[in-house]
Short mmCIF file of C-alpha atoms in Angstrom, two decimals:
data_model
loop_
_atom_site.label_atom_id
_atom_site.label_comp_id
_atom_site.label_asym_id
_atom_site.label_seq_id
_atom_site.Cartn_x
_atom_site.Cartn_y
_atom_site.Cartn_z
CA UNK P 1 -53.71 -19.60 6.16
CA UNK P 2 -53.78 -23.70 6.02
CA UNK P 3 -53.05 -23.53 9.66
CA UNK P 4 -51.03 -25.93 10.86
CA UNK P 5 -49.82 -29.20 8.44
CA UNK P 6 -48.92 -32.53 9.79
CA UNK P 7 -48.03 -35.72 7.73
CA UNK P 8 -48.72 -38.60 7.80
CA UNK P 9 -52.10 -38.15 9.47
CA UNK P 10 -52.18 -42.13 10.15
CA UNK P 11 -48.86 -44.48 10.81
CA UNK P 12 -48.93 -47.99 11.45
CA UNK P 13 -45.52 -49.75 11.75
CA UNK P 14 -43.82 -52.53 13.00
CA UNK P 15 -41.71 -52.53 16.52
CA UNK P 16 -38.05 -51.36 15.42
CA UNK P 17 -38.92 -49.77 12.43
CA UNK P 18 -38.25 -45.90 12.51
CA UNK P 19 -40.91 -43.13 12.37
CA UNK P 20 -40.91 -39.68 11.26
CA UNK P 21 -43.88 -37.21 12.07
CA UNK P 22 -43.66 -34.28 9.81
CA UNK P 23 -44.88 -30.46 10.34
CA UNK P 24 -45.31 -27.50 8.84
CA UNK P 25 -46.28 -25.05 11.23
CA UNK P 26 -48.57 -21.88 10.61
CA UNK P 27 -45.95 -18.91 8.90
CA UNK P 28 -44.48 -16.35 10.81
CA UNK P 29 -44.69 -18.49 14.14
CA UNK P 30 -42.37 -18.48 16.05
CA UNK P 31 -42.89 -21.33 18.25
CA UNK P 32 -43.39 -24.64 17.87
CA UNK P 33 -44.23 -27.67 20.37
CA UNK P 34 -44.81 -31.68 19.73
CA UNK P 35 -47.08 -33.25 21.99
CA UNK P 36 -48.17 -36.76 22.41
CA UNK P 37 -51.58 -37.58 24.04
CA UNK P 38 -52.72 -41.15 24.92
CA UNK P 39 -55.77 -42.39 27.40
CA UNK P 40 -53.00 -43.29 30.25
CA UNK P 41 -51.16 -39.78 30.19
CA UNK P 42 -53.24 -37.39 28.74
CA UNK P 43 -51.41 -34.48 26.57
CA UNK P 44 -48.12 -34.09 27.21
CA UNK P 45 -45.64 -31.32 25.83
CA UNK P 46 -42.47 -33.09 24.20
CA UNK P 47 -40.24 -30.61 23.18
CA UNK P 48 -40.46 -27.07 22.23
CA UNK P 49 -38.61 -25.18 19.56
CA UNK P 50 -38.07 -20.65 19.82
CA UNK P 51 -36.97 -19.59 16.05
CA UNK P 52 -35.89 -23.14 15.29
CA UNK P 53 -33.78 -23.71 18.31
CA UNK P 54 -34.99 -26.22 20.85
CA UNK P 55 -34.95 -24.63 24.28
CA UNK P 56 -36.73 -27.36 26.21
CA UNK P 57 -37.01 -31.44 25.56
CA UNK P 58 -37.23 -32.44 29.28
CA UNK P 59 -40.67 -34.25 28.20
CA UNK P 60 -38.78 -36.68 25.60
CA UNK P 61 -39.33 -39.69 27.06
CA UNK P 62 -36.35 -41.62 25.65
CA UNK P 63 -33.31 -40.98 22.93
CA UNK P 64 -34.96 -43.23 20.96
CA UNK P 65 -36.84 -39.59 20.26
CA UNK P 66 -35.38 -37.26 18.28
CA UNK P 67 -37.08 -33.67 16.97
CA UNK P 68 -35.60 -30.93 14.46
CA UNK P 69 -36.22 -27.82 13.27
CA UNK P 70 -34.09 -27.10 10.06
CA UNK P 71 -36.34 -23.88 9.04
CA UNK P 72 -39.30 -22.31 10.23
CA UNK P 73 -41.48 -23.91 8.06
CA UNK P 74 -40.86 -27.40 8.89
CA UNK P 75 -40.29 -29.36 12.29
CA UNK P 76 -39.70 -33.29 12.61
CA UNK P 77 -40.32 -35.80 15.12
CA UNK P 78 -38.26 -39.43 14.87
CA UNK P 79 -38.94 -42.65 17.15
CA UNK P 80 -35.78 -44.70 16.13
CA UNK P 81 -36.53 -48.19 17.21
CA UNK P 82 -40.39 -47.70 17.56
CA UNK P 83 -42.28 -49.73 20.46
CA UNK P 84 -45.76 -50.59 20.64
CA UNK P 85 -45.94 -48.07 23.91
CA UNK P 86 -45.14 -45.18 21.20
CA UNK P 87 -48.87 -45.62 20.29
CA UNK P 88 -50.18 -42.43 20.72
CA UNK P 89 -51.68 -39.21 18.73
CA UNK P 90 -48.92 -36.55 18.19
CA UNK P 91 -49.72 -33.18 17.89
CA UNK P 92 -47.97 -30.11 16.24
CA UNK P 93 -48.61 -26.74 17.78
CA UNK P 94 -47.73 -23.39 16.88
CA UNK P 95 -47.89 -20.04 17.88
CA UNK P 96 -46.43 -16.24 17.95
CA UNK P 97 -44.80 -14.55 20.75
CA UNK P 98 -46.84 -12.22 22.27
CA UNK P 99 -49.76 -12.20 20.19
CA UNK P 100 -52.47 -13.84 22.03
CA UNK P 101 -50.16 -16.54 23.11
CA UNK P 102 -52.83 -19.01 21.66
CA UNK P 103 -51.35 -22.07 20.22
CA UNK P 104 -52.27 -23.69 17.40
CA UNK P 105 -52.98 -27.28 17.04
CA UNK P 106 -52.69 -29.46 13.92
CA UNK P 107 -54.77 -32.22 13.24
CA UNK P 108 -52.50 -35.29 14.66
CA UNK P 109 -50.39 -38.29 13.73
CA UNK P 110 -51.93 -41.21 14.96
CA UNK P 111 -49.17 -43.53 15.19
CA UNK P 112 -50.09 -47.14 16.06
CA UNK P 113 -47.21 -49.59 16.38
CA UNK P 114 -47.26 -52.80 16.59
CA UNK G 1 -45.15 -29.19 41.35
CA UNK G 2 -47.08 -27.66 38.43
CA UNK G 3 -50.31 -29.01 38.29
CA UNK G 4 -53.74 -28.41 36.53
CA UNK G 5 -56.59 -30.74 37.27
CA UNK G 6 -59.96 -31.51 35.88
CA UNK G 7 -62.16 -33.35 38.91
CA UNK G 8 -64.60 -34.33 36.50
CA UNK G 9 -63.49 -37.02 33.58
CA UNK G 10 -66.54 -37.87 32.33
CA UNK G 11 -70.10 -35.05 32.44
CA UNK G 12 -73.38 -35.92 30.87
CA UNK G 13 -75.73 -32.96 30.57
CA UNK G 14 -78.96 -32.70 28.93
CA UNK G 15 -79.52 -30.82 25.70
CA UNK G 16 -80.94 -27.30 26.81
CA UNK G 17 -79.38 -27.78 30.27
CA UNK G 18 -76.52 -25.30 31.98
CA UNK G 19 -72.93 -26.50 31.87
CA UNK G 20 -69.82 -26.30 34.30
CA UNK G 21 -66.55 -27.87 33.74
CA UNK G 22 -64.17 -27.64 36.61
CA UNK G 23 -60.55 -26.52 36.67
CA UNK G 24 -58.07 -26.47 39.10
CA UNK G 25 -54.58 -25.26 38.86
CA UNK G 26 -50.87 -25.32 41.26
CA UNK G 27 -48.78 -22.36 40.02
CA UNK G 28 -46.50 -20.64 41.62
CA UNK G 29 -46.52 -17.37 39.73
CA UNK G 30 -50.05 -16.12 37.84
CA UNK G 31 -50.60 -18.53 35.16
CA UNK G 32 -52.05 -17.81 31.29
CA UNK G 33 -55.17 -19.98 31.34
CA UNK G 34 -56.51 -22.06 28.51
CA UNK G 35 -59.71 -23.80 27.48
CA UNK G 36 -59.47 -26.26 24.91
CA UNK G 37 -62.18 -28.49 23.22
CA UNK G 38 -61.20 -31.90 20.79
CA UNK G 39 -63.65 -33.68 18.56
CA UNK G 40 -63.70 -37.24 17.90
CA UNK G 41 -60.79 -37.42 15.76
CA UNK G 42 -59.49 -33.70 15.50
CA UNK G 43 -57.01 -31.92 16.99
CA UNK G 44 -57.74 -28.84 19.69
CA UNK G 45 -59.50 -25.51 19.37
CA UNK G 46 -59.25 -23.20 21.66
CA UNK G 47 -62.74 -22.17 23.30
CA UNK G 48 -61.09 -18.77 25.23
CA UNK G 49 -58.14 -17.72 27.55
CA UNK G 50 -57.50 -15.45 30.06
CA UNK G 51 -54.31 -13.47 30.80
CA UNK G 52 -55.09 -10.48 33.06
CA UNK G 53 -57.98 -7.81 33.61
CA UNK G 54 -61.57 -9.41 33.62
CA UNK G 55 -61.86 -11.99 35.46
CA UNK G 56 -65.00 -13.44 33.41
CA UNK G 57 -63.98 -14.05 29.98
CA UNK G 58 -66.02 -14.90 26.99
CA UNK G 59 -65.46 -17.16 24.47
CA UNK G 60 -66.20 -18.96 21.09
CA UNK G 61 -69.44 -20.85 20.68
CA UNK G 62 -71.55 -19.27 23.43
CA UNK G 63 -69.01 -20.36 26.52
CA UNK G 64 -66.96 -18.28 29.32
CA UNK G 65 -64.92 -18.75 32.08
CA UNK G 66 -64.25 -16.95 35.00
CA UNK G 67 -60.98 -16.74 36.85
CA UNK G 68 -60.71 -17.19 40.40
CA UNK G 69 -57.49 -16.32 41.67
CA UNK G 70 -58.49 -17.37 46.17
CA UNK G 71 -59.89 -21.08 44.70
CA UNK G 72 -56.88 -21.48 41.91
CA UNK G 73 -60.27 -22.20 39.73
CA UNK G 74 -60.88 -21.85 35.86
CA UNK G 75 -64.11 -23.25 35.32
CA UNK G 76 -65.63 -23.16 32.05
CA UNK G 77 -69.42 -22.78 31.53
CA UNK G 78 -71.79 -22.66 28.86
CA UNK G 79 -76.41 -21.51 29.75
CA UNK G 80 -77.94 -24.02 27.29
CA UNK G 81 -75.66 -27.08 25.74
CA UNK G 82 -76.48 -27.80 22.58
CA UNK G 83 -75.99 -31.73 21.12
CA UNK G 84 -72.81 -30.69 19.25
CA UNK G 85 -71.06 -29.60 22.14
CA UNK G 86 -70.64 -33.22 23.02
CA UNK G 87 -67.08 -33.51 22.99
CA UNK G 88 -63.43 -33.60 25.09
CA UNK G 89 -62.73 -30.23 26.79
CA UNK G 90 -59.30 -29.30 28.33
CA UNK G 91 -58.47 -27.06 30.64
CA UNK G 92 -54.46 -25.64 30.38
CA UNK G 93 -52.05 -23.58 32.29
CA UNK G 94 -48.74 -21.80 30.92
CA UNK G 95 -46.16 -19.48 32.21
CA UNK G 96 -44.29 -17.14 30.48
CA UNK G 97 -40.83 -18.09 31.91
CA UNK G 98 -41.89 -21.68 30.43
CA UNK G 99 -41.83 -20.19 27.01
CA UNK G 100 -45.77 -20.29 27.36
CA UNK G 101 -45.70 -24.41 27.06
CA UNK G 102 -49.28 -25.82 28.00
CA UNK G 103 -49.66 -28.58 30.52
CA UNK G 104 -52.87 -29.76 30.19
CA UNK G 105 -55.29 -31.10 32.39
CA UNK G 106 -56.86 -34.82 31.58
CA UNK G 107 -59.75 -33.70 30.13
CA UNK G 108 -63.61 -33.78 30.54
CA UNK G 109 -65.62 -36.02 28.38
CA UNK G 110 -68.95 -34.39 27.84
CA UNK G 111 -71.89 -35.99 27.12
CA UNK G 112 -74.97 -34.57 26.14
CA UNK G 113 -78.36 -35.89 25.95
CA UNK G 114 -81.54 -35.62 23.98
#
């Protein structure tokens, strides 16, 4: 398997411009969780999607975020105005209920707005 | 509050020398527990977990943890670092009623040298 797929890999915008993060999470997952790490904060879990549904997106930090899951191959993540405090590294995780309940990570987005 | 918590942000260890990376979690239930290392640059491998049973588990690239349930402890350790170990470890916590959703310590920056 490819493991888990996420686009761009680098993003550099301009404040107000939209974003989308793209991923393609590891088939036959199940679940799948965005999280955004950054020196201040650390890793922190975003939202999390069960068979494409969202069941938890307490750790959105605005509306200006928005996630999706239209299939279970593919997952979005959209910052709609961006702000230069959006500057992080997002990550894509996914992973299979019960087996091993290890999640697994995709590369990043580092998103760097300016 | 749900809490896990690395003492130690940054660790520099001699090449050849023994290793221990702290971890502290606040759960009310018995959590899954979660080591995690991150390159420069990459996104997060899991070094081992522990869910039940043994309380000493063993993990990828020569490390193990052991599980102490009276000191809420997780700490990670490795007999002999070796120079590519140098890297960012994380320790994480999940619960099943949280749809097994990692919050993550802040991470230990390890240094090793020659």
């Amino acid at each position: 398997d490819a493991g888990v797929i996420q686009s761009p890999r680098h993003e550099v915008t301009e404040m107000g411009q939209e974003v989308t993060l793209r991923c393609k999470p590891i088939s036959g997952h199940d679940y799948l969780f965005w999280y955004r790490q950054t020196m201040m904060r650390g890793l922190e879990l975003l939202i999390y999607f069960n068979n494409n549904v969202p069941i938890d997106d307490s750790g959105m930090p605005e509306d200006r975020f928005s996630a999706k899951m239209p299939n279970a191959s593919f997952s979005t993540l959209k910052i709609q105005p961006s702000e230069p405090r959006d500057s992080a590294v997002y990550f894509c995780a996914s992973t299979l209920y019960p087996a091993g309940y290890e999640q697994y990570f995709g590369p990043g987005t580092r998103l760097t707005v300016t | 509050a749900q809490s896990v918590t690395q003492p130690d942000i940054h660790i520099t260890v001699s090449e050849g020398a023994s290793l221990e990376l702290r971890c502290n979690y606040s759960y009310g239930a018995t959590p899954y527990l979660f080591w995690y290392v991150q390159s420069p640059g990459q996104g997060l491998q899991l070094l081992l977990k522990y869910f039940s049973g043994d309380t000493l588990v063993q993990g990828i690239k020569g490390f193990e943890a052991e599980f102490k349930r009276s000191q809420s402890s997780f700490n990670l350790r490795k007999p002999s670092v070796h120079w590519s170990d140098a890297a960012e470890y994380f320790c994480a916590v999940g619960e099943e009623n949280s749809g097994y959703a990692l919050n993550f310590g802040k991470g230990t920056s390890l240094l090793v040298t020659p």
